Coordinates of C-alpha atoms in Angstrom, one line a residue:
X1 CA 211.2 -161.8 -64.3
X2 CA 210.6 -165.5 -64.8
X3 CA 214.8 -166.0 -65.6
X4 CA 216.3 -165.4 -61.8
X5 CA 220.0 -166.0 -62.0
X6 CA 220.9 -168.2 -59.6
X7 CA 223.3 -166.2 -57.0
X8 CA 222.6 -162.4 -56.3
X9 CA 224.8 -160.1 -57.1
X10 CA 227.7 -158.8 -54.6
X11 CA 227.4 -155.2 -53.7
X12 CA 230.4 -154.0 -54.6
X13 CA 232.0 -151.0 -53.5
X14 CA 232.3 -149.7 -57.5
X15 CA 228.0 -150.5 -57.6
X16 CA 227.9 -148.8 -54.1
X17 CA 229.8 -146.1 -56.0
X18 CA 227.9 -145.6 -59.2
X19 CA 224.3 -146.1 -56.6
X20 CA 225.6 -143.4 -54.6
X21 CA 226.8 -140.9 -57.9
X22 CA 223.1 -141.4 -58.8
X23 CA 222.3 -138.1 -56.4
X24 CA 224.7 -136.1 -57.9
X25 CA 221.8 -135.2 -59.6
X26 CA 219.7 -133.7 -56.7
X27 CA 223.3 -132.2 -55.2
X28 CA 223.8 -129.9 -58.3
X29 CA 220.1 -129.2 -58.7
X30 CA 219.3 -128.0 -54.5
X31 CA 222.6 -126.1 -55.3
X32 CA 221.3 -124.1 -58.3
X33 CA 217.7 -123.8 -56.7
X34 CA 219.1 -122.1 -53.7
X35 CA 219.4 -119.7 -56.1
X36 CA 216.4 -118.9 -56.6
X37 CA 215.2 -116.0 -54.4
X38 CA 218.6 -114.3 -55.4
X39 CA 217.9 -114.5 -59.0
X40 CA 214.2 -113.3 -58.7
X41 CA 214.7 -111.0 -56.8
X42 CA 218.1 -109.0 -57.6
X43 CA 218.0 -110.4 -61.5
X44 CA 214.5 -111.0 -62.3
X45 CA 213.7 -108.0 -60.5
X46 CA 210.4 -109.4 -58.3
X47 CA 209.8 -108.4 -55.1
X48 CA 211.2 -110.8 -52.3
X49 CA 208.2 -111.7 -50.7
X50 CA 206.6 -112.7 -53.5
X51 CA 209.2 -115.2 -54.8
X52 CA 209.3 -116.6 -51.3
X53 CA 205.8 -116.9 -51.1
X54 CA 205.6 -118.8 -54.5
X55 CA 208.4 -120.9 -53.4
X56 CA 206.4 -122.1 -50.1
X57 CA 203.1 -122.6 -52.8
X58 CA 204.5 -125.6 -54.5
X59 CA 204.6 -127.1 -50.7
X60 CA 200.9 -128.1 -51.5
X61 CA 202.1 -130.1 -54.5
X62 CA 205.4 -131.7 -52.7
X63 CA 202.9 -133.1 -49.6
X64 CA 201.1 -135.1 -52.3
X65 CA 203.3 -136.2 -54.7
X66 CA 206.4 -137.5 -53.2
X67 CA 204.3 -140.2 -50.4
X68 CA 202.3 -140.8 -53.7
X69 CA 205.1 -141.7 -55.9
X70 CA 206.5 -143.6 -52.7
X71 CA 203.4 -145.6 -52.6
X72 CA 202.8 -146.0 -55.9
X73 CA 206.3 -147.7 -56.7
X74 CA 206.5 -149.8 -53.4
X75 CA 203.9 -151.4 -55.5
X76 CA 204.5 -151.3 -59.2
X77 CA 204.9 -154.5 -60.6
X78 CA 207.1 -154.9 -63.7
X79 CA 210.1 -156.2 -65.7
X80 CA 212.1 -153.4 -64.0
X81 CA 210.8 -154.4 -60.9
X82 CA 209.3 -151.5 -58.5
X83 CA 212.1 -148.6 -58.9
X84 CA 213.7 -148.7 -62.0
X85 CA 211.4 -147.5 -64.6
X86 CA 210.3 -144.6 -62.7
X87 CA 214.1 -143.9 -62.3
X88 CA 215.0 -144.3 -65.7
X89 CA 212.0 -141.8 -66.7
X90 CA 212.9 -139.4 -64.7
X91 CA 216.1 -138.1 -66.1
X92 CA 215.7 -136.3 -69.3
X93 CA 212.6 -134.3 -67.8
X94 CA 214.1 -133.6 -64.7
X95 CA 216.7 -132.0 -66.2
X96 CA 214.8 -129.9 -68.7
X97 CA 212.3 -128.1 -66.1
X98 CA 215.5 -127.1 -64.5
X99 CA 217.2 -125.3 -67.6
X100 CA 213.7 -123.7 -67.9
X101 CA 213.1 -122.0 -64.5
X102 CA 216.1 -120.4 -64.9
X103 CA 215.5 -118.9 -68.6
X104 CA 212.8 -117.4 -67.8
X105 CA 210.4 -115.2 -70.4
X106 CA 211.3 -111.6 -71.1
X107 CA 208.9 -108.7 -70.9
X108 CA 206.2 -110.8 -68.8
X109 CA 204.4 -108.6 -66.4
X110 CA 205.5 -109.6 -62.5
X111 CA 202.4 -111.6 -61.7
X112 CA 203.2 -113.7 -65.2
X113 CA 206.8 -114.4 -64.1
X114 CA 205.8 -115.5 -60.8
X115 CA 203.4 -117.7 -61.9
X116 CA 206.1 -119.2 -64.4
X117 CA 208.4 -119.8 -61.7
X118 CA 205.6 -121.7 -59.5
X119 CA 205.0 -123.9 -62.6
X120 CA 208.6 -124.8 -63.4
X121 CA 209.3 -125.3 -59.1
X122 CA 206.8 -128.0 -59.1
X123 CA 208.1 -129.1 -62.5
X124 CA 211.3 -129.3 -61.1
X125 CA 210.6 -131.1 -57.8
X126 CA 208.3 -134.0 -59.2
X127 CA 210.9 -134.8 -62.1
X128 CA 213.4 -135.1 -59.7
X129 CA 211.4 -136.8 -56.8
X130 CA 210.5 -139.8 -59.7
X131 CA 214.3 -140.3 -59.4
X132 CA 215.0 -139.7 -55.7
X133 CA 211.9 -141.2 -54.2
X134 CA 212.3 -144.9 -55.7
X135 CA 215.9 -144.9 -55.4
X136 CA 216.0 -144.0 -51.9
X137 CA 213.7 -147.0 -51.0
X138 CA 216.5 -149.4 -53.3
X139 CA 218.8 -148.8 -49.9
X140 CA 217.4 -151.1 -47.6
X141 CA 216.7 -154.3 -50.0
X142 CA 220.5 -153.6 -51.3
X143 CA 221.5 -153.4 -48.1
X144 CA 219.9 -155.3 -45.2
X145 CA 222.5 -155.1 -42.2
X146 CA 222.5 -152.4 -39.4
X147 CA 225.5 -150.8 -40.7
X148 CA 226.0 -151.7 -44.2
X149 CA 222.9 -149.3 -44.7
X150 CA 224.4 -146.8 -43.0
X151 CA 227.6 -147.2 -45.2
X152 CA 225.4 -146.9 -48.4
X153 CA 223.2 -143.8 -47.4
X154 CA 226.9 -142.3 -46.7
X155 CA 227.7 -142.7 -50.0
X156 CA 224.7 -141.2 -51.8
X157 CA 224.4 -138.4 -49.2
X158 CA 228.9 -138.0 -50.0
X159 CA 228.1 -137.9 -53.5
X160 CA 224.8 -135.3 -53.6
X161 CA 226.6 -133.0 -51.2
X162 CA 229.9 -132.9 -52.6
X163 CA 228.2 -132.7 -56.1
X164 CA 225.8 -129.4 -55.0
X165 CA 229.4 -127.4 -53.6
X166 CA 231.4 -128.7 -56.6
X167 CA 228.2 -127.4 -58.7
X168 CA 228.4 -124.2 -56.8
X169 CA 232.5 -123.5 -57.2
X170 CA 232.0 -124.5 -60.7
X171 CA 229.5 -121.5 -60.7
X172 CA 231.4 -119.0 -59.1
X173 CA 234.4 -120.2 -60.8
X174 CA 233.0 -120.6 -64.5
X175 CA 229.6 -119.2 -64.9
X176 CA 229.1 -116.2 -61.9
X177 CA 232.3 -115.3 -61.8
X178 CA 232.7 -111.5 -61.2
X179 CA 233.3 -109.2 -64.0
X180 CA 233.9 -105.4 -64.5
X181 CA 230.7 -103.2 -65.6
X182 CA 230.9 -100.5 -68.1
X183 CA 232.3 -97.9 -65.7
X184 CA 235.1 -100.1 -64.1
X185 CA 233.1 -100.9 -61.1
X186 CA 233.2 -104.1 -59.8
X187 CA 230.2 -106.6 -60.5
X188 CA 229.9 -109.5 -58.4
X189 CA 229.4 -112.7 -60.3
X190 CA 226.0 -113.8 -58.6
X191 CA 224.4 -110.8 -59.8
X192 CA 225.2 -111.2 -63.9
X193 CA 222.3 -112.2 -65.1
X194 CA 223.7 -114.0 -68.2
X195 CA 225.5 -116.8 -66.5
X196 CA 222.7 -118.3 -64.9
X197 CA 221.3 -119.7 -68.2
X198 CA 224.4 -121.6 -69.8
X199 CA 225.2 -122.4 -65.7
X200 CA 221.7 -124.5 -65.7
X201 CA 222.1 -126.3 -68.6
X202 CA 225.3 -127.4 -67.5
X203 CA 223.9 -128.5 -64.6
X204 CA 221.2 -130.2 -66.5
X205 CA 223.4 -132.9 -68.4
X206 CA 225.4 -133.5 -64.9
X207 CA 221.8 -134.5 -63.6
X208 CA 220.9 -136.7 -66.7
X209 CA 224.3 -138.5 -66.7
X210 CA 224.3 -139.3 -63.0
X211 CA 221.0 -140.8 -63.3
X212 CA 222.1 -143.1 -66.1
X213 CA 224.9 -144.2 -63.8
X214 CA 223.1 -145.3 -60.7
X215 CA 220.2 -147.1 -63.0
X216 CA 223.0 -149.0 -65.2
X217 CA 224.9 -150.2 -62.5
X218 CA 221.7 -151.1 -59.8
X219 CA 219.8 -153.2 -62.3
X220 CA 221.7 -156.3 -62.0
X221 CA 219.2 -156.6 -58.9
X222 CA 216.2 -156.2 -60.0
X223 CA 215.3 -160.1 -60.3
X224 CA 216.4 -160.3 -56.0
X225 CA 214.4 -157.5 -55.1
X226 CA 211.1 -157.6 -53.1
X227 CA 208.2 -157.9 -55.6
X228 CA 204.9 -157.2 -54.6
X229 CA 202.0 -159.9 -55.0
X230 CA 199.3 -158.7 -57.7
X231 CA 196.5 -157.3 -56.1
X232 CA 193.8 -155.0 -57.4
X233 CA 193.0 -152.0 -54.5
X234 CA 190.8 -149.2 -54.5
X235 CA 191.7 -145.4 -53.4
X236 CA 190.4 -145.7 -50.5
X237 CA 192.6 -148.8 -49.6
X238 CA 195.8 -147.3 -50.6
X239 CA 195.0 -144.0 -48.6
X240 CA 194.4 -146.1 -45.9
X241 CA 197.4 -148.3 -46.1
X242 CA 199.6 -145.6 -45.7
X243 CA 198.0 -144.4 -42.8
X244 CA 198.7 -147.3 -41.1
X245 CA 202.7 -147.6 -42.4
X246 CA 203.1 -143.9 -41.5
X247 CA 201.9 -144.6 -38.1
X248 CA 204.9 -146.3 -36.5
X249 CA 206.1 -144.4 -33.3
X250 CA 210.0 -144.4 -34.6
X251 CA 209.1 -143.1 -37.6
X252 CA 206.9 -140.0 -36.5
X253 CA 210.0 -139.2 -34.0
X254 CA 212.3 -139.0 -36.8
X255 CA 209.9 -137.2 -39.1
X256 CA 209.4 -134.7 -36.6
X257 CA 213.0 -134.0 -36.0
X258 CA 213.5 -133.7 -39.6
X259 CA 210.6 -131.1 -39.6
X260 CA 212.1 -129.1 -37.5
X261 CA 215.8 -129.1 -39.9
X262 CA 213.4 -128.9 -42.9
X263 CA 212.3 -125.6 -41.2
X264 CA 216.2 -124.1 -39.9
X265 CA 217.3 -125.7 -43.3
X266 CA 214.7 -123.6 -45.8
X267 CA 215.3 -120.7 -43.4
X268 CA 219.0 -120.7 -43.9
X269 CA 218.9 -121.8 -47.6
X270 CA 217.3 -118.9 -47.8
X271 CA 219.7 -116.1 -46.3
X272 CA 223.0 -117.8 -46.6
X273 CA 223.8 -116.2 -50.6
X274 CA 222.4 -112.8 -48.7
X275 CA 225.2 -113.0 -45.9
X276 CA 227.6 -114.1 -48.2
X277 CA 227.3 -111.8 -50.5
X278 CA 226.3 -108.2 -48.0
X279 CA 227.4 -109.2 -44.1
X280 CA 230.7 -110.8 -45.4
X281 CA 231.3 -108.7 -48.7
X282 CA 232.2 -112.3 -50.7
X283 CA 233.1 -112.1 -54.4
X284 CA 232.6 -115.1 -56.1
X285 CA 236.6 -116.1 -55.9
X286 CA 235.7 -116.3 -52.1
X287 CA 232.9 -117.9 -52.5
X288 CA 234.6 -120.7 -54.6
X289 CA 237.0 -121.1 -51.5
X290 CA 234.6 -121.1 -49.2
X291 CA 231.9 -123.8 -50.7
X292 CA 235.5 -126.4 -51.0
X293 CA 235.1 -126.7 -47.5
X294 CA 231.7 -128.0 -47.5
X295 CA 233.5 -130.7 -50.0
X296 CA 236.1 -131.3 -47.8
X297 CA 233.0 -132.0 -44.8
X298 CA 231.0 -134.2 -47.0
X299 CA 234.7 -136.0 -47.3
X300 CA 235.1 -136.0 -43.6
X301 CA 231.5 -137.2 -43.1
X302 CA 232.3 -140.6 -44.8
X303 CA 234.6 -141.6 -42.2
X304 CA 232.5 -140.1 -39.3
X305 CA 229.0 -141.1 -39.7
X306 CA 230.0 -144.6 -39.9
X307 CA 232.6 -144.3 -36.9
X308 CA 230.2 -141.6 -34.4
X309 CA 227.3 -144.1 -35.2
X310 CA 229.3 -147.4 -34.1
X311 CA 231.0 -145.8 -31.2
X312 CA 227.2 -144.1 -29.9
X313 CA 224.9 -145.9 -31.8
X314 CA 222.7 -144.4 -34.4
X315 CA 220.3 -141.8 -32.0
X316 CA 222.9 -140.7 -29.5
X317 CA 225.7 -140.0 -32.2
X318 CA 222.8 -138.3 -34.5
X319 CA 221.9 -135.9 -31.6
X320 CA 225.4 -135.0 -31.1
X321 CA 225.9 -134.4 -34.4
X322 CA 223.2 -131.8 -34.8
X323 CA 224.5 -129.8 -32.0
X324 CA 228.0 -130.1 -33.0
X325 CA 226.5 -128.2 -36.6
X326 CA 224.2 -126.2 -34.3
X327 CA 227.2 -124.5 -32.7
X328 CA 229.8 -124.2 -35.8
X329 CA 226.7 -122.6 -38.1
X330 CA 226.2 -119.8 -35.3
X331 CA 229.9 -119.0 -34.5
X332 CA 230.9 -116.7 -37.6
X333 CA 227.9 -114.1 -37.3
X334 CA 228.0 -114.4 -33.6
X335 CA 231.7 -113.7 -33.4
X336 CA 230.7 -110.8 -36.4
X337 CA 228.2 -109.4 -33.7
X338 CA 230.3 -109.5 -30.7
X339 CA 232.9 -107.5 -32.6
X340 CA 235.9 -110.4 -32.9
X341 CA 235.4 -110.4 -36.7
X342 CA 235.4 -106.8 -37.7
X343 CA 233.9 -105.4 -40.8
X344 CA 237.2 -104.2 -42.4
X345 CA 238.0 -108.1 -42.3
X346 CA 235.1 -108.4 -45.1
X347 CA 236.7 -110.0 -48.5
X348 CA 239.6 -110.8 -47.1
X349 CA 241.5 -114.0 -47.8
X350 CA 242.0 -114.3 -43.8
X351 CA 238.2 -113.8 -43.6
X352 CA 237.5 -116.3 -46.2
X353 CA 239.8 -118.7 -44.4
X354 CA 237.6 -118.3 -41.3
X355 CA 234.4 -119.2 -43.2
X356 CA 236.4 -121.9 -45.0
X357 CA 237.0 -123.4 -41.9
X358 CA 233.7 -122.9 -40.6
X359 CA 232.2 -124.6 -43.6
X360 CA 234.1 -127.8 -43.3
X361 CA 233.2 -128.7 -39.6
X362 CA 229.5 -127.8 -40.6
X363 CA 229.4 -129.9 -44.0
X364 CA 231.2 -132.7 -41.4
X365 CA 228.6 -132.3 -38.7
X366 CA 225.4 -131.8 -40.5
X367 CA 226.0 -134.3 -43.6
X368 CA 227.0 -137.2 -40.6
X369 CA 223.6 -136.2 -39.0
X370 CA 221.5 -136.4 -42.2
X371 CA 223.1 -139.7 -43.1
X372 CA 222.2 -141.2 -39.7
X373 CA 218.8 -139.4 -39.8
X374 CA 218.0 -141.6 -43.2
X375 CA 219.7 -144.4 -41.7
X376 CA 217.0 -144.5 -38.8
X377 CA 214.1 -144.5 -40.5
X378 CA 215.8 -147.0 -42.8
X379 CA 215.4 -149.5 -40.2
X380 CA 211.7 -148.5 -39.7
X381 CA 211.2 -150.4 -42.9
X382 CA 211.6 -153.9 -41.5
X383 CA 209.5 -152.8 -38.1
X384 CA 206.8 -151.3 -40.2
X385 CA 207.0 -154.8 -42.4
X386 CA 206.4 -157.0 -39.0
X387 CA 203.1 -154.9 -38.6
X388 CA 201.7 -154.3 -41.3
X389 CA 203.0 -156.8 -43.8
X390 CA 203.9 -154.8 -46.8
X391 CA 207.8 -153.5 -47.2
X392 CA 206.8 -149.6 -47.8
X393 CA 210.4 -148.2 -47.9
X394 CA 209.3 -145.6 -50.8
X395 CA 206.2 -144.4 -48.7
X396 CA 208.9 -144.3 -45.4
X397 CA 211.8 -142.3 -47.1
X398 CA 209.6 -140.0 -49.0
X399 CA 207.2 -139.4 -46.4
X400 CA 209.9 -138.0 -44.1
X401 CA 211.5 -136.3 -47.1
X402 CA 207.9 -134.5 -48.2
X403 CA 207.9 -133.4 -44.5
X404 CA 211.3 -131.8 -44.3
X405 CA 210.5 -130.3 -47.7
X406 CA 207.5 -128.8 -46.4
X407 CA 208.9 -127.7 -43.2
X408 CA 212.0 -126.6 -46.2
X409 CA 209.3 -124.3 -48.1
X410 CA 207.6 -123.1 -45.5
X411 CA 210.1 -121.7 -43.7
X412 CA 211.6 -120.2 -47.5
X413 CA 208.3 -117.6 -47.1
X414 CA 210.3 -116.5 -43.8
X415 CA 213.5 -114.6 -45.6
X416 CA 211.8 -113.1 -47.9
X417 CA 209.7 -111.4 -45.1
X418 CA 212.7 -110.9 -42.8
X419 CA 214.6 -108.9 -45.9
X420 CA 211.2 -106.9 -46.2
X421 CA 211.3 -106.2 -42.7
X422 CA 214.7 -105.2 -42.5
X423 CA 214.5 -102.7 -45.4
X424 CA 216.4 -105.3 -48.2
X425 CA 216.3 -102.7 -51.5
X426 CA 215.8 -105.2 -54.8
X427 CA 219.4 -105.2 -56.4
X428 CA 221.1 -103.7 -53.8
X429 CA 224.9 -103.2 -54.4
X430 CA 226.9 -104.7 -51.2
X431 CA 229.2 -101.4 -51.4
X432 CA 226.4 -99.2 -50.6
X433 CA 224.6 -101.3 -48.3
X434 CA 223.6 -100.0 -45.3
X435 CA 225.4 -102.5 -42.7
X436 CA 222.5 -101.8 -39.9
X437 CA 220.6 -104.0 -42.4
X438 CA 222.3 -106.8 -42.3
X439 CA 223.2 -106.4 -38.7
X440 CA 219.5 -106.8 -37.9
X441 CA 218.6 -109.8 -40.1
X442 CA 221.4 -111.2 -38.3
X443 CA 219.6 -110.9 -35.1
X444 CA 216.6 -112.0 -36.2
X445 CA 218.2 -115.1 -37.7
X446 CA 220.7 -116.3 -35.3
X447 CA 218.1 -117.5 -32.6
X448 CA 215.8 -118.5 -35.1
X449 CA 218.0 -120.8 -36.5
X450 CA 219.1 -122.6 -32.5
X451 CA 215.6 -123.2 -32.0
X452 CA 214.3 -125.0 -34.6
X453 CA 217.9 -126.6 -34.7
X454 CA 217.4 -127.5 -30.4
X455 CA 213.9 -129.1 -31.2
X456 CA 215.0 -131.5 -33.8
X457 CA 217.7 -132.7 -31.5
X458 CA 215.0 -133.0 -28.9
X459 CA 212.7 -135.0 -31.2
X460 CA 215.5 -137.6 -32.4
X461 CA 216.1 -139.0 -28.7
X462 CA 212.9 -140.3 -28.6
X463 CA 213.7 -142.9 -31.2
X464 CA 213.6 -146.5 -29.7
X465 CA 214.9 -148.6 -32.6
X466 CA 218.7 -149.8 -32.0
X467 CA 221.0 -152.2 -33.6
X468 CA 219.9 -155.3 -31.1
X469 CA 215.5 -154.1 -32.2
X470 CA 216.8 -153.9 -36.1
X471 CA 218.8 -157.6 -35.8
X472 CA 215.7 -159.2 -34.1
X473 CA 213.3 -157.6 -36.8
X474 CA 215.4 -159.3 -39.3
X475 CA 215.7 -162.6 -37.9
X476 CA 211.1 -162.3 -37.4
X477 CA 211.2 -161.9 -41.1
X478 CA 213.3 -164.5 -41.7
X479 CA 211.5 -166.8 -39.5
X480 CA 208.1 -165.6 -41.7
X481 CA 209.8 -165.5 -45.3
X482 CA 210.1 -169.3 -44.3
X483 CA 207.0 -170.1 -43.0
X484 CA 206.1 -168.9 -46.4
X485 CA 207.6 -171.0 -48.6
X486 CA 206.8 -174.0 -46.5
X487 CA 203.0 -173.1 -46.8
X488 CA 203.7 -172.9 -50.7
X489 CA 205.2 -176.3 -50.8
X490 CA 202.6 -177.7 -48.6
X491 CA 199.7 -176.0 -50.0
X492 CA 200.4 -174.3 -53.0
X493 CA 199.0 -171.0 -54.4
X494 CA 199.6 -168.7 -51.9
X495 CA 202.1 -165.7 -52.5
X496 CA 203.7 -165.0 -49.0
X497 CA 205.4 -162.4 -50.0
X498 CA 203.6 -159.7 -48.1
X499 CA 203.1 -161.9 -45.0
X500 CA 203.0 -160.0 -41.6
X501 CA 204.6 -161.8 -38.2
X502 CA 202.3 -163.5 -36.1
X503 CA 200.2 -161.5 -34.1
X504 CA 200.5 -158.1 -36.6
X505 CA 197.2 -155.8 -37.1
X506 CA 195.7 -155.8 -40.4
X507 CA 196.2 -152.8 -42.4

């Protein structure tokens, strides 16, 4: 680190590229882990509530580890800087604890195979958080301005959610793609049980070659990026610390309304492969149609975060946003309910069109109001700096990301209930299917779902931090960063790297 070339990099749009293709990896893996309850349960062969209640255990693991690798790297000091070398680390691992979960042992007993899964879950997650959690908190030192951050966050949230529907065609296309059984029926391809194992390796080399990418192409940086001054702190200091960072007003408000989408989220997660596959009667052809339009509204969410957000500003357009997604989620079942979509419509390509439709305004909406969300507490980082004295963007980011996975996990104990409630049989076949069944979960889900969704977009306008607060925060630092380097000069020995503005509270 002693070498520092003499002019930073640009950021290019190829780097912002190759940055944003890094979550490629966590697109394809939250596609093949929404899997999960489905494969248990109607492969596997466990009961639903029990895979949903191992699910929502690893929760206990994810509220630790993700604010703890957040802290830890915010301040690592090395020749890779703060992010990198947990980055680099995580890929190979990451990808084998997902080929794992989904070869599971044969002839375990029940309670052995749900035990395995809870192992390889929180396997999973941590692999992948020691990628995500560090190079989340790379956006705001790559990019400082009000919206050049949001134009970066767009990027990596394009590239992980067009990455988890092409992941999930590719699936239903390739891997789960309906067959005919030994009697001529008709199996649908998300109930063969021999796809799923080829399907996750697959998905296991997409995750270790995207990593590689966004590593590569960001470590030009490393010798510009913040580096932490050497200090030697106790347990108590660090739990302390990030006490105080996680404290700021803005960033509680945002955290909360992300709770709240961590719970509708994990609660339609969940159900959605269970409507698809029984309310709708989907074959995996359909489905392949159908997950293209939440491609086409990850597309469509590049041009309209960046344009709601300067038109409304960051808070107003992320409110609208949610209830814009709010609305197109519900409309299919409701219109399902209300009689306008009959069942004899089910499997249909004018049905799938429908649904197709449906999907694109909702992958629009909701991927422009996660980008924003992230954008938000983005700009916490320089606030929380100002106060504290200590740039914490990997404690920030994956403190509100632990919390929507929380809230995510949680609410996955919910469907597995709900099917036990409504009488779900374990590998039901959607032909025989009683439709009363799904007709009721239905009902049970549609106003779940608009609450949880109404209180996040309650939450968010409580955010006070807009582009005029962000710009002055900026300028404070700059004013300190030089203040600084004139006490350097002047008096040598003193590392003002960490300094707070005048006036801050000591952590």
């Amino acid at each position: 680190m002693t070498d520092v070339p003499a002019q930073r990099p640009a950021l290019t749009l190829p780097i912002k590229l190759a940055y944003g293709f890094g979550t490629v990896a966590f697109g394809v893996k939250t596609q093949l882990m929404g899997l999960l309850l489905l494969y248990y349960n109607q492969i596997v062969g466990l009961p639903p509530h029990w895979v949903s209640i191992g699910l929502a255990v690893t929760i206990f693991f994810d509220a630790l580890w993700d604010p703890f690798i957040g802290q830890i790297s915010d301040n690592w000091r090395s020749r890779l800087g703060r992010r990198h070398p947990f980055m680099y680390f995580a890929a190979l691992p990451s990808a084998i604890t997902l080929v794992a979960l989904f070869n599971p042992p044969q002839g375990w007993s029940d309670g052995a195979i749900t035990a395995y899964m809870i192992i390889m879950v929180i396997a999973a997650k941590a692999t992948i958080s020691l990628y995500e959690v560090p190079a989340t908190a790379l956006t705001p030192e790559l990019a400082p301005a009000y919206h050049d951050r949001t134009q970066l966050l767009t990027f990596r949230y394009f590239f992980a959610i067009f990455a988890s529907s092409a992941a999930a065609v590719m699936g239903w296309v390739v891997f789960l793609k309906d067959t005919v059984g030994p009697n001529g029926e008709k199996v649908r391809g998300q109930l063969n049980a021999d796809g799923y194992g080829p399907y996750a390796l697959v998905v296991g080399g997409l995750m270790i070659f995207s990593i590689l990418v966004a590593c590569l192409a960001t470590q030009r940086f490393i010798p510009f990026l913040h580096q932490p001054a050497a200090r030697s702190i106790g347990a108590l200091t660090v739990i302390r610390e990030m006490l105080v960072t996680m404290s700021n007003r803005n960033f509680l408000v945002v955290s909360l309304s992300a709770l709240f989408v961590g719970v509708g989220a994990g609660l339609s997660n969940g159900l959605n492969i269970y409507f698809q596959t029984y309310f709708w009667g989907m074959g995996s052809s359909n489905l392949a149609f159908i997950v293209a339009g939440t491609m086409l509204g990850s597309l469509l969410a590049l041009i309209l975060a960046p344009l709601v957000s300067r038109i409304y500003g960051k808070k107003r357009a992320c409110a609208i946003l949610m209830g814009l997604a709010l609305v197109t989620s519900l409309t299919p079942i409701t219109l399902r309910l209300l009689g306008i979509i009959p069942h004899d419509m089910n499997g249909s390509s004018s049905l799938t069109g429908i649904l197709l439709l449906d999907r694109t305004l909702y992958g629009a909406f909701a991927t422009a109001a996660a980008i924003l969300t992230a954008s938000m507490i983005a700009d916490v980082v320089e606030e929380s700096q100002l106060a504290t004295g200590r740039r914490s963007e990997g404690l920030l980011l994956s403190a509100d990301n632990v919390l929507q996975k929380i809230a995510g996990s949680v609410a996955s104990i919910i469907p597995g209930f709900l099917l036990l409630w409504v009488g779900m049989p374990e590998k039901a076949k959607p032909e025989s299917l009683d439709p009363s069944i799904m007709t009721n979960l239905a009902l049970l889900y549609l106003p779940a779902t608009a609450v949880f969704a109404l209180m996040a977009i309650g939450a968010i306008m409580f955010y006070r931090l807009d582009r005029a607060g962000h710009e002055a925060n900026l300028a404070k630092l700059e004013e300190v960063a030089a203040l600084a380097a004139v006490v350097v000069e002047t008096e040598g020995g003193i590392d003002g790297s960490d300094l707070a503005a005048p006036g801050a509270k000591p952590a």
